[in-house]
Coordinates of C-alpha atoms in Angstrom, one line a residue:
Chain A
X71 CA 43.8 -11.0 7.9
X72 CA 44.2 -12.7 10.9
X73 CA 41.7 -11.3 13.1
X74 CA 39.2 -10.6 10.6
X75 CA 39.3 -15.0 10.0
X76 CA 38.7 -15.6 13.4
X77 CA 35.8 -12.8 13.7
X78 CA 34.1 -14.1 10.5
X79 CA 34.1 -17.6 11.3
X80 CA 32.9 -17.2 14.9
X81 CA 30.3 -14.6 14.3
X82 CA 28.8 -16.4 11.9
X83 CA 25.4 -17.8 12.4
X84 CA 22.9 -19.6 10.8
X85 CA 19.2 -17.9 10.3
X86 CA 17.1 -19.8 13.1
X87 CA 20.0 -19.4 15.4
X88 CA 18.6 -18.3 19.1
X89 CA 20.9 -16.0 20.5
X90 CA 20.4 -15.3 24.3
X91 CA 22.0 -12.9 26.3
X92 CA 24.0 -13.8 29.4
X93 CA 23.2 -10.9 31.7
X94 CA 19.4 -9.9 30.4
X95 CA 18.8 -13.1 29.2
X96 CA 16.7 -11.6 26.1
X97 CA 16.2 -14.1 23.3
X98 CA 16.6 -13.3 19.8
X99 CA 15.7 -15.3 16.8
X100 CA 18.1 -14.5 13.7
X101 CA 16.4 -14.1 10.5
X102 CA 18.8 -13.0 8.0
X103 CA 22.3 -11.5 7.8
X104 CA 22.1 -7.5 6.7
X105 CA 25.8 -6.7 6.0
X106 CA 29.5 -6.8 7.7
X107 CA 32.0 -4.4 8.0
X108 CA 35.5 -4.2 9.6
X109 CA 34.2 -4.6 12.9
X110 CA 31.7 -7.3 12.8
X111 CA 28.6 -8.7 11.3
X112 CA 25.0 -7.2 11.6
X113 CA 21.7 -9.4 11.3
X114 CA 17.9 -8.6 11.4
X115 CA 16.8 -11.1 14.4
X116 CA 13.4 -11.2 15.8
X117 CA 12.6 -10.2 19.6
X118 CA 9.1 -10.5 20.8
X119 CA 7.5 -10.2 17.5
X120 CA 9.5 -7.1 16.5
X121 CA 12.1 -6.8 14.4
X122 CA 15.5 -5.7 15.5
X123 CA 19.1 -5.4 14.2
X124 CA 21.4 -7.2 16.0
X125 CA 25.1 -6.9 15.7
X126 CA 27.8 -9.3 16.8
X127 CA 31.3 -8.9 17.2
X128 CA 34.5 -11.2 18.3
X129 CA 36.3 -7.9 19.3
X130 CA 34.1 -7.1 22.5
X131 CA 35.7 -3.5 22.7
X132 CA 34.9 -2.6 19.3
X133 CA 31.4 -3.3 20.6
X134 CA 31.3 -1.5 23.9
X135 CA 33.0 1.2 21.9
X136 CA 29.9 1.6 19.3
X137 CA 27.5 1.0 22.4
X138 CA 29.4 4.0 24.4
X139 CA 28.5 6.5 20.6
X140 CA 24.9 5.1 20.4
X141 CA 24.3 5.8 24.5
X142 CA 25.5 9.2 23.7
X143 CA 23.6 9.8 20.5
X144 CA 20.5 9.2 22.9
X145 CA 21.6 12.0 24.8
X146 CA 21.4 14.4 21.7
X147 CA 18.1 15.7 22.2
X148 CA 15.7 15.8 19.1
X149 CA 18.7 13.7 16.8
X150 CA 17.4 10.5 14.9
X151 CA 20.7 10.4 12.9
X152 CA 21.7 7.2 14.5
X153 CA 19.9 3.8 15.6
X154 CA 18.5 4.0 19.0
X155 CA 19.9 1.3 21.3
X156 CA 17.9 -1.4 22.6
X157 CA 20.1 -4.1 24.4
X158 CA 23.7 -4.9 25.4
X159 CA 24.6 -8.2 26.1
X160 CA 27.1 -11.5 25.7
X161 CA 26.0 -14.8 24.0
X162 CA 27.6 -17.7 25.1
X163 CA 28.1 -19.8 22.0
X164 CA 29.2 -23.0 21.2
X165 CA 32.4 -21.2 20.0
X166 CA 33.1 -18.7 23.0
X167 CA 31.6 -15.8 24.4
X168 CA 30.5 -13.0 21.7
X169 CA 29.5 -9.5 22.7
X170 CA 26.5 -8.2 21.1
X171 CA 24.0 -5.6 21.0
X172 CA 20.5 -4.7 19.2
X173 CA 19.3 -1.6 17.9
X174 CA 16.3 -0.5 15.8
X175 CA 16.0 -2.0 12.5
X176 CA 16.3 1.2 10.3
X177 CA 14.7 0.0 6.9
X178 CA 15.1 1.2 3.3
X179 CA 17.3 1.8 0.3
X180 CA 20.9 3.4 0.9
X181 CA 21.2 6.8 -0.4
X182 CA 22.7 6.1 -3.5
X183 CA 20.0 3.5 -4.4
X184 CA 17.4 5.9 -3.6
X185 CA 18.6 8.9 -5.5
X186 CA 18.8 6.4 -8.6
X187 CA 15.1 5.2 -8.0
X188 CA 13.4 8.6 -7.0
X189 CA 15.4 11.1 -9.0
X190 CA 17.8 13.8 -8.2
X191 CA 15.2 16.4 -7.1
X192 CA 15.5 14.2 -3.6
X193 CA 19.4 15.1 -3.4
X194 CA 19.0 18.3 -2.0
X195 CA 16.6 17.3 0.4
X196 CA 18.1 14.8 2.2
X197 CA 21.5 16.5 2.1
X198 CA 19.5 19.7 3.9
X199 CA 18.2 16.8 6.6
X200 CA 21.7 15.3 7.1
X201 CA 23.2 18.5 8.0
X202 CA 20.8 19.6 10.4
X203 CA 21.2 16.2 12.0
X204 CA 24.7 16.4 11.6
X205 CA 24.3 20.0 13.3
X206 CA 23.0 18.6 16.4
X207 CA 25.6 15.6 16.8
X208 CA 28.4 19.1 16.3
X209 CA 26.7 20.9 19.2
X210 CA 26.9 17.7 21.2
X211 CA 31.0 17.6 21.0
X212 CA 30.7 14.7 18.3
X213 CA 31.9 14.3 14.8
X214 CA 30.6 11.5 12.7
X215 CA 34.0 10.4 10.9
X216 CA 32.9 8.1 8.9
X217 CA 30.1 9.4 6.8
X218 CA 29.7 7.6 3.6
X219 CA 26.5 6.6 0.9
X220 CA 26.6 3.1 2.0
X221 CA 26.3 4.2 5.5
X222 CA 23.1 6.4 5.0
X223 CA 19.8 4.7 4.8
X224 CA 16.5 6.5 3.5
X225 CA 13.5 5.4 5.8
X226 CA 10.1 6.1 4.6
X227 CA 7.0 6.7 4.2
X228 CA 8.3 9.9 4.5
X229 CA 11.9 9.7 3.2
X230 CA 14.0 10.3 6.3
X231 CA 17.8 10.2 6.1
X232 CA 19.5 7.9 8.7
X233 CA 22.9 6.6 9.5
X234 CA 23.6 2.8 10.4
X235 CA 27.2 3.0 11.3
X236 CA 28.6 4.5 13.9
X237 CA 31.9 2.9 14.6
X238 CA 33.4 6.3 13.3
X239 CA 32.1 8.5 15.6
X240 CA 34.7 10.8 17.6
X241 CA 35.0 13.1 20.5
X242 CA 35.7 16.5 18.8
X243 CA 39.3 17.3 19.1
X244 CA 40.3 13.8 19.0
X245 CA 41.9 11.9 16.0
X246 CA 39.1 10.4 13.7
X247 CA 38.4 6.7 14.8
X248 CA 37.5 5.4 11.2
X249 CA 37.2 6.6 7.9
X250 CA 36.8 5.7 4.2
X251 CA 39.6 7.1 1.8
X252 CA 37.2 8.8 -0.7
X253 CA 35.5 10.8 1.7
X254 CA 38.4 11.6 4.1
X255 CA 39.7 14.9 3.7
X256 CA 43.0 13.8 4.6
X257 CA 43.5 11.5 2.0
X258 CA 42.7 14.4 -0.8
X259 CA 45.4 16.3 1.0
X260 CA 43.0 19.1 2.5
X261 CA 42.9 19.1 5.8
X262 CA 44.0 16.9 8.9
X263 CA 42.2 14.0 10.7
X264 CA 41.4 15.6 13.8
X265 CA 37.8 15.4 14.3
X266 CA 35.9 18.9 14.3
X267 CA 32.5 19.8 12.4
X268 CA 34.5 20.9 9.2
X269 CA 35.9 16.9 8.8
X270 CA 32.1 15.6 8.5
X271 CA 31.0 18.6 6.1
X272 CA 34.0 17.6 4.0
X273 CA 32.3 14.3 3.8
X274 CA 29.1 15.5 3.2
X275 CA 30.6 17.6 0.4
X276 CA 32.3 14.6 -1.4
X277 CA 28.8 12.4 -1.1
X278 CA 27.6 15.1 -3.2
X279 CA 30.1 14.5 -5.6
X280 CA 29.9 11.1 -5.4
X281 CA 26.0 11.1 -6.4
X282 CA 27.5 12.4 -10.1
X283 CA 30.2 9.8 -9.9
X284 CA 28.3 6.6 -8.6
X285 CA 31.6 4.5 -9.1
X286 CA 33.8 7.2 -7.6
X287 CA 37.4 7.9 -9.0
X288 CA 40.7 7.5 -7.7
X289 CA 43.3 10.5 -6.4
X290 CA 45.6 11.6 -9.3
X291 CA 46.9 15.0 -8.3
X292 CA 44.8 15.4 -5.3
X293 CA 43.9 18.3 -3.7
X294 CA 41.3 20.9 -4.7
X295 CA 42.2 21.3 -8.1
X296 CA 41.4 17.6 -9.0
X297 CA 37.8 17.8 -7.2
X298 CA 37.1 21.1 -8.6
X299 CA 37.5 19.8 -12.0
X300 CA 35.2 16.7 -11.1
X301 CA 32.6 19.1 -10.4
X302 CA 32.6 20.9 -13.2
X303 CA 32.5 18.1 -15.5
X304 CA 29.5 17.0 -14.1
X305 CA 26.1 19.6 -15.0
X306 CA 24.2 18.3 -11.8
X307 CA 27.6 19.4 -9.3
X308 CA 27.6 22.7 -11.4
X309 CA 24.8 24.3 -9.5
X310 CA 26.1 23.2 -6.3
X311 CA 29.7 24.2 -6.6
X312 CA 29.9 27.2 -4.6
X313 CA 28.7 25.1 -1.5
X314 CA 30.6 22.0 -2.4
X315 CA 33.9 24.0 -3.1
X316 CA 33.4 25.9 0.3
X317 CA 32.7 22.8 2.5
X318 CA 35.6 20.6 0.9
X319 CA 38.0 23.7 1.8
X320 CA 36.9 23.8 5.0
X321 CA 35.1 27.0 4.9
X322 CA 32.3 26.4 7.2
X323 CA 32.5 25.9 10.7
X324 CA 29.3 24.3 11.4
X325 CA 26.9 22.6 9.3
X326 CA 24.1 25.1 9.6
X327 CA 26.1 27.7 7.7
X328 CA 26.4 25.0 4.7
X329 CA 22.7 24.0 5.4
X330 CA 21.7 27.6 5.0
X331 CA 23.5 28.3 1.8
X332 CA 22.6 25.0 0.5
X333 CA 18.8 26.0 1.1
X334 CA 19.5 29.2 -0.8
X335 CA 20.9 27.6 -3.6
X336 CA 18.1 25.1 -3.6
X337 CA 15.4 28.1 -4.0
X338 CA 17.2 29.8 -6.4
X339 CA 17.2 26.9 -8.6
X340 CA 14.0 26.0 -8.3
X341 CA 12.5 28.9 -8.8
X342 CA 12.3 28.9 -12.7
X343 CA 10.5 25.7 -12.8
X344 CA 7.7 26.7 -10.8
X345 CA 7.6 30.7 -11.8
X346 CA 8.3 29.4 -15.5
X347 CA 4.0 29.1 -16.5
X348 CA 2.9 31.8 -14.7
X349 CA 5.6 34.7 -15.1
X350 CA 7.4 35.7 -18.2
X351 CA 10.1 33.4 -19.7
X352 CA 12.6 36.0 -19.0
X353 CA 13.0 35.2 -15.2
X354 CA 14.3 31.8 -16.7
X355 CA 17.1 33.5 -18.2
X356 CA 18.5 35.0 -15.5
X357 CA 19.6 31.6 -14.5
X358 CA 20.2 29.8 -17.9
X359 CA 22.9 32.0 -19.3
X360 CA 24.9 31.0 -16.1
X361 CA 24.6 27.4 -16.9
X362 CA 25.5 27.4 -20.7
X363 CA 28.4 29.7 -19.9
X364 CA 29.9 27.4 -17.5
X365 CA 29.6 24.2 -19.5
X366 CA 30.8 26.1 -22.6
X367 CA 34.1 27.3 -20.8
X368 CA 34.5 23.6 -19.4
X369 CA 38.7 23.4 -19.1
X370 CA 40.6 21.1 -21.0
X371 CA 43.9 21.7 -19.2
X372 CA 44.7 23.3 -16.1
X373 CA 46.7 26.1 -17.3
X374 CA 44.6 28.2 -19.3
X375 CA 41.6 27.2 -16.6
X376 CA 42.2 30.1 -14.5
X377 CA 42.2 32.7 -17.1
X378 CA 39.0 31.1 -18.2
X379 CA 37.4 31.4 -15.0
X380 CA 38.1 34.7 -14.4
X381 CA 36.8 35.8 -17.4
X382 CA 33.4 33.5 -17.2
X383 CA 33.1 34.9 -13.6
X384 CA 32.6 39.0 -15.6
X385 CA 30.7 37.2 -18.1
X386 CA 28.5 36.2 -15.2
X387 CA 28.0 39.2 -13.6
X388 CA 27.5 41.1 -16.6
X389 CA 24.8 39.1 -17.9
X390 CA 23.4 38.9 -14.2
X391 CA 23.1 42.4 -14.0
X392 CA 21.7 42.8 -17.5
X393 CA 18.8 40.1 -17.0
X394 CA 18.3 41.8 -13.7
X395 CA 17.9 45.3 -15.2
X396 CA 15.4 43.7 -18.4
X397 CA 13.2 42.4 -15.5
X398 CA 13.2 45.3 -13.5
X399 CA 12.6 47.3 -16.7
X400 CA 9.9 44.7 -17.4
X401 CA 8.3 45.2 -13.8
X402 CA 8.1 48.8 -14.5
X403 CA 6.3 48.7 -17.5
X404 CA 3.7 46.7 -16.3
X405 CA 3.3 48.9 -13.6
X406 CA 2.8 52.0 -16.0
X407 CA 0.8 50.2 -18.1
Chain B
X200 CA 47.3 4.9 35.7
X201 CA 49.6 4.2 32.8
X202 CA 51.9 6.6 31.5
X203 CA 54.7 4.8 29.7
X204 CA 54.6 4.7 26.0
X205 CA 53.6 2.1 23.4
X206 CA 56.2 0.7 21.1
X207 CA 55.6 -0.8 17.9
X208 CA 57.7 -2.4 14.9
X209 CA 55.4 -2.5 11.6
X210 CA 57.0 -4.6 9.0
X211 CA 56.0 -4.2 5.2
X212 CA 57.2 -7.3 3.2
X213 CA 55.7 -9.0 0.3
X214 CA 57.2 -12.4 0.7
X215 CA 59.4 -15.1 3.0
X216 CA 62.5 -14.1 4.7
X217 CA 65.5 -16.3 2.9
X218 CA 68.8 -15.0 4.9
X219 CA 69.9 -15.0 8.7
X220 CA 67.6 -15.2 12.2
X221 CA 64.2 -16.8 12.2
X222 CA 61.8 -13.7 12.0
X223 CA 59.2 -15.3 14.2
X224 CA 61.9 -15.6 17.1
X225 CA 63.4 -12.3 17.0
X226 CA 59.5 -11.1 17.2
X227 CA 59.3 -13.1 20.0
X228 CA 62.3 -11.4 21.4
X229 CA 60.4 -8.0 20.6
X230 CA 57.5 -9.0 22.4
X231 CA 59.5 -9.9 25.6
X232 CA 60.8 -6.4 25.5
X233 CA 57.1 -4.9 25.5
X234 CA 57.3 -4.1 21.8
X235 CA 54.5 -5.4 19.6
X236 CA 55.3 -6.7 15.8
X237 CA 52.9 -6.0 13.1
X238 CA 53.2 -7.1 10.0
X239 CA 51.6 -5.9 6.4
X240 CA 52.0 -8.1 3.3
X241 CA 51.7 -6.4 -0.1
X242 CA 50.9 -8.1 -3.1
X243 CA 50.2 -6.7 -6.6
X244 CA 49.4 -8.9 -9.0
X245 CA 51.7 -11.7 -7.8
X246 CA 50.4 -13.7 -4.7
X247 CA 51.9 -14.1 -1.6
X248 CA 52.8 -17.9 -1.4
X249 CA 51.7 -19.9 1.6
X250 CA 55.2 -20.5 3.3
X251 CA 55.1 -16.3 3.0
X252 CA 51.7 -15.8 4.5
X253 CA 52.7 -18.8 7.1
X254 CA 55.8 -16.4 7.9
X255 CA 53.6 -13.1 8.4
X256 CA 51.0 -14.6 10.4
X257 CA 53.5 -16.3 12.7
X258 CA 55.8 -13.0 13.0
X259 CA 52.6 -11.0 14.1
X260 CA 51.6 -13.5 16.2
X261 CA 54.6 -14.3 18.2
X262 CA 55.4 -10.2 17.7
X263 CA 51.8 -9.9 19.9
X264 CA 50.7 -7.8 16.8
X265 CA 48.3 -7.6 13.9
X266 CA 48.9 -9.1 10.5
X267 CA 47.3 -8.5 7.5
X268 CA 47.6 -9.1 3.9
X269 CA 46.6 -6.2 1.0
X270 CA 46.9 -5.4 -2.5
X271 CA 49.1 -2.5 -2.6
X272 CA 46.0 0.0 -4.0
X273 CA 44.6 -0.5 -0.5
X274 CA 47.9 -0.3 1.9
X275 CA 47.5 3.3 3.3
X276 CA 44.4 2.9 4.7
X277 CA 45.3 -0.6 6.2
X278 CA 48.6 0.8 7.4
X279 CA 47.1 3.5 9.6
X280 CA 44.2 0.6 10.7
X281 CA 46.9 -1.9 11.9
X282 CA 48.6 0.5 13.7
X283 CA 45.8 1.8 15.4
X284 CA 44.4 -1.6 16.0
X285 CA 48.0 -2.7 17.4
X286 CA 48.0 0.4 19.8
X287 CA 44.4 -0.4 21.2
X288 CA 45.3 -4.0 21.8
X289 CA 48.6 -2.9 23.9
X290 CA 46.4 -0.6 25.7
X291 CA 43.7 -3.3 26.3
X292 CA 46.4 -5.8 27.9
X293 CA 47.7 -3.0 30.1
X294 CA 43.9 -1.8 30.9
X295 CA 43.1 -5.8 31.6
X296 CA 46.3 -6.1 33.8
X297 CA 45.4 -3.5 35.9
X298 CA 41.6 -5.0 36.2
X299 CA 43.3 -8.1 37.2
X300 CA 45.1 -6.6 39.9
X301 CA 42.1 -4.9 41.6
X302 CA 39.6 -7.3 40.8
X303 CA 41.3 -10.5 41.2
X304 CA 42.9 -13.1 39.1
X305 CA 40.9 -14.1 36.4
X306 CA 38.8 -10.9 35.6
X307 CA 39.3 -9.0 32.6
X308 CA 37.2 -6.7 30.7
X309 CA 34.9 -8.9 29.3
X310 CA 33.9 -10.6 32.6
X311 CA 32.4 -7.2 33.7
X312 CA 28.7 -6.3 33.1
X313 CA 28.1 -4.7 29.6
X314 CA 27.4 -1.2 31.7
X315 CA 30.5 -1.3 33.6
X316 CA 32.4 -2.0 30.5
X317 CA 31.7 1.2 28.8
X318 CA 33.3 3.1 31.6
X319 CA 36.6 0.8 31.0
X320 CA 36.4 1.9 27.4
X321 CA 36.4 5.2 28.1
X322 CA 39.7 4.8 29.5
X323 CA 41.0 2.4 26.6
X324 CA 39.9 5.4 24.2
X325 CA 41.3 8.2 26.3
X326 CA 44.7 6.6 26.5
X327 CA 44.8 5.6 22.9
X328 CA 44.2 9.2 22.1
X329 CA 46.8 10.8 24.8
X330 CA 49.7 7.8 25.1
X331 CA 52.9 8.2 23.4
X332 CA 53.8 6.3 20.4
X333 CA 57.1 4.9 18.8
X334 CA 56.7 3.0 15.7
X335 CA 59.6 2.0 13.9
X336 CA 58.9 0.9 10.5
X337 CA 60.7 -1.9 8.5
X338 CA 60.7 -1.6 4.9
X339 CA 61.5 -4.8 2.6
X340 CA 63.3 -3.3 -0.4
X341 CA 64.2 -6.8 -1.6
X342 CA 64.0 -6.5 -5.5
X343 CA 60.2 -7.8 -6.0
X344 CA 59.2 -4.8 -3.8
X345 CA 60.6 -2.5 -6.5
X346 CA 57.6 -0.9 -8.0
X347 CA 55.6 -0.9 -4.9
X348 CA 57.8 1.5 -2.6
X349 CA 55.8 4.3 -3.8
X350 CA 52.8 3.3 -2.5
X351 CA 54.7 2.5 0.6
X352 CA 55.8 5.8 1.2
X353 CA 52.2 7.3 0.3
X354 CA 51.1 5.0 2.6
X355 CA 53.7 5.8 5.3
X356 CA 53.0 9.7 4.8
X357 CA 49.2 8.8 5.0
X358 CA 50.1 7.1 8.6
X359 CA 52.1 10.2 9.8
X360 CA 48.6 12.4 8.9
X361 CA 46.7 9.9 10.9
X362 CA 48.8 9.8 13.9
X363 CA 49.5 13.3 14.3
X364 CA 45.6 14.0 14.6
X365 CA 46.3 12.3 18.0
X366 CA 46.9 14.7 21.2
X367 CA 49.6 12.1 22.1
X368 CA 53.3 12.4 21.0
X369 CA 54.4 10.0 18.0
X370 CA 58.0 9.0 17.3
X371 CA 59.0 7.2 13.9
X372 CA 62.0 5.5 12.7
X373 CA 62.6 3.9 9.4
X374 CA 64.6 1.2 8.2
X375 CA 65.0 -0.7 5.2
X376 CA 66.4 -4.0 4.4
X377 CA 68.6 -5.1 2.7
X378 CA 70.6 -2.1 3.0
X379 CA 73.2 -0.7 0.8
X380 CA 76.2 -2.1 2.8
X381 CA 74.3 -4.3 5.6
X382 CA 71.8 -6.3 6.0
X383 CA 69.4 -3.7 7.7
X384 CA 69.7 0.4 6.7
X385 CA 68.6 3.3 8.9
X386 CA 67.0 5.9 6.4
X387 CA 65.1 7.9 9.0
X388 CA 66.4 8.3 12.1
X389 CA 63.7 9.0 15.6
X390 CA 61.6 11.9 14.3
X391 CA 58.0 13.1 15.0
X392 CA 57.5 14.1 11.2
X393 CA 57.5 11.4 8.4
X394 CA 57.6 14.0 5.8
X395 CA 61.3 14.0 5.2
X396 CA 60.6 10.3 3.8
X397 CA 59.6 11.6 0.6
X398 CA 63.4 12.7 -1.2
X399 CA 65.0 9.6 0.7
X400 CA 62.5 7.4 -0.7
X401 CA 63.0 8.0 -4.2
X402 CA 66.9 7.3 -3.9
X403 CA 66.2 3.6 -2.6
X404 CA 67.7 0.5 -4.6
X405 CA 66.4 -2.5 -4.1
X406 CA 68.3 -5.8 -3.7
X407 CA 68.0 -9.5 -3.6
X408 CA 67.8 -11.1 -0.5
X409 CA 65.3 -11.0 2.1
X410 CA 66.6 -10.9 5.9
X411 CA 63.6 -10.3 7.8
X412 CA 64.8 -11.5 11.0
X413 CA 68.5 -9.8 11.3
X414 CA 66.0 -6.7 10.5
X415 CA 63.6 -7.3 13.3
X416 CA 67.0 -7.8 15.8
X417 CA 68.5 -4.3 14.7
X418 CA 65.1 -2.9 15.2
X419 CA 65.1 -4.0 18.3
X420 CA 68.7 -2.7 19.5
X421 CA 67.6 0.7 18.1
X422 CA 64.4 1.0 20.7
X423 CA 67.2 -0.1 23.3
X424 CA 69.8 2.6 22.3
X425 CA 67.1 5.2 22.0
X426 CA 65.6 4.3 25.6
X427 CA 69.2 4.3 26.9
X428 CA 69.8 7.7 25.5
X429 CA 66.7 9.0 27.0
X430 CA 67.1 7.7 30.7
X431 CA 70.6 9.4 30.6
X432 CA 69.5 12.5 29.8
X433 CA 66.0 12.4 32.1
X434 CA 67.0 10.1 34.6
X435 CA 65.9 6.3 35.1
X436 CA 62.2 6.6 36.2
X437 CA 61.0 6.8 32.7
X438 CA 62.3 3.4 31.5
X439 CA 61.0 1.8 34.9
X440 CA 57.5 2.7 33.6
X441 CA 58.2 1.2 29.9
X442 CA 59.2 -1.9 31.4
X443 CA 56.1 -2.2 33.4
X444 CA 54.2 -2.3 30.1

């Protein structure tokens, strides 16, 4: 692209380059490139013995726009989702004036790498954190927009999810500024591109799906049917199916609702492993049959899929009721003896 | 401050023009009328030759717009991004001119201290959300584009999804070149909804020549006839505002 070519060459600087601000005269020494996106290049830089992330762009307005977002992030009490803004300035390079800003350097692996290394048990915890932060952002009238795993970093030592690219953050009610197709509800034909909290929650649900499909997948039929099938094909997703489907269909109006339901799912699926040794093995059976049932009735074609779903729901209800009754009797017996 | 509308031509092509006027000159003509010309070059397995590339960049450059070469799969994302970028670019141009009037000749947004720039950007964002937008889409239907047309259709529906999320009004028109009888054929007249494209697009036939220049010229006259019709209905004040762009 015409604009991108010039952008890449102008903002490309070698490690060791000293960048001096025109207005605030702070000096930054470039250490290495951290990454680049549509709107510029991010470098790791040294400033007075500390490390900062420095973002440069040929397009001064996109820098200004992002700085505006970061400033309003700072006003959101208690939210640590985005990086904190440190400095905004222009650099008079030999290739002309380039706008840049510096922010806190958020260090860590991205979401996918983290989950691959540490295991899936972390997934829910991180999503609960993310939903909490999103809720704060939404309450302040913003929508994150371009939520995707590449933009999510897990920092340590206590794992905490953070966002590194705020370029898509949009005021609620406006058109989403930036998005990535796979995480965009418009692309899947499941809603508009108007910024509302449900837009972000859709993206969160797609990231959940993404954790089971690291390579993502393409739209075929689109719509909820394709996504539902994708969820049912993966065992890891089946436990979260209820929450994911609700988020995909825009049934949550705020992040807290989704968080609460995800939390209760997490609690119910963790119970068996913790209770397992101490209590009767019966308690596990309350959950196990569900899983088996769903994998068993995995749909091959979409025609008979609806019927099967209805049937399996009935079966689920019956099994749950039966096992609950069984448990209750066991409990009564224990009391009696 | 700025109550006019933004007018763009979006040209979707896969190669070089081979008939009629020089498209780069026609793009310059569009720019003179306050209409920016954006070009998207679509590739599939084939690669656009250097001559085609130069022409694509040349049209966007002289038309005051944005150009991008993409693979067909990435078309949807690109079409909406290019349109949005070009829109912001136009608004920034207008804001810059206003600033120059207030602050003196050489002042632009970039000359303001970063703190003040933020406030200007908020105005630009606000305008981008609310301004009225007219996009005339010009689709190359020469033989080599045949199997890319379904993707083009998808991308255009996606574009209307993006733009209709704005608060401001949108108007779209779609022209194809070469047409059945003439160089250029109007397949969709000015409308706020692009959905009706679906049925029209499947019936499109593709032809041999690529008259890009004449296509841009016809597109321009479509803007003009639309404007004169409007000004007849609403009085002349609107067209005055457009010209100040």
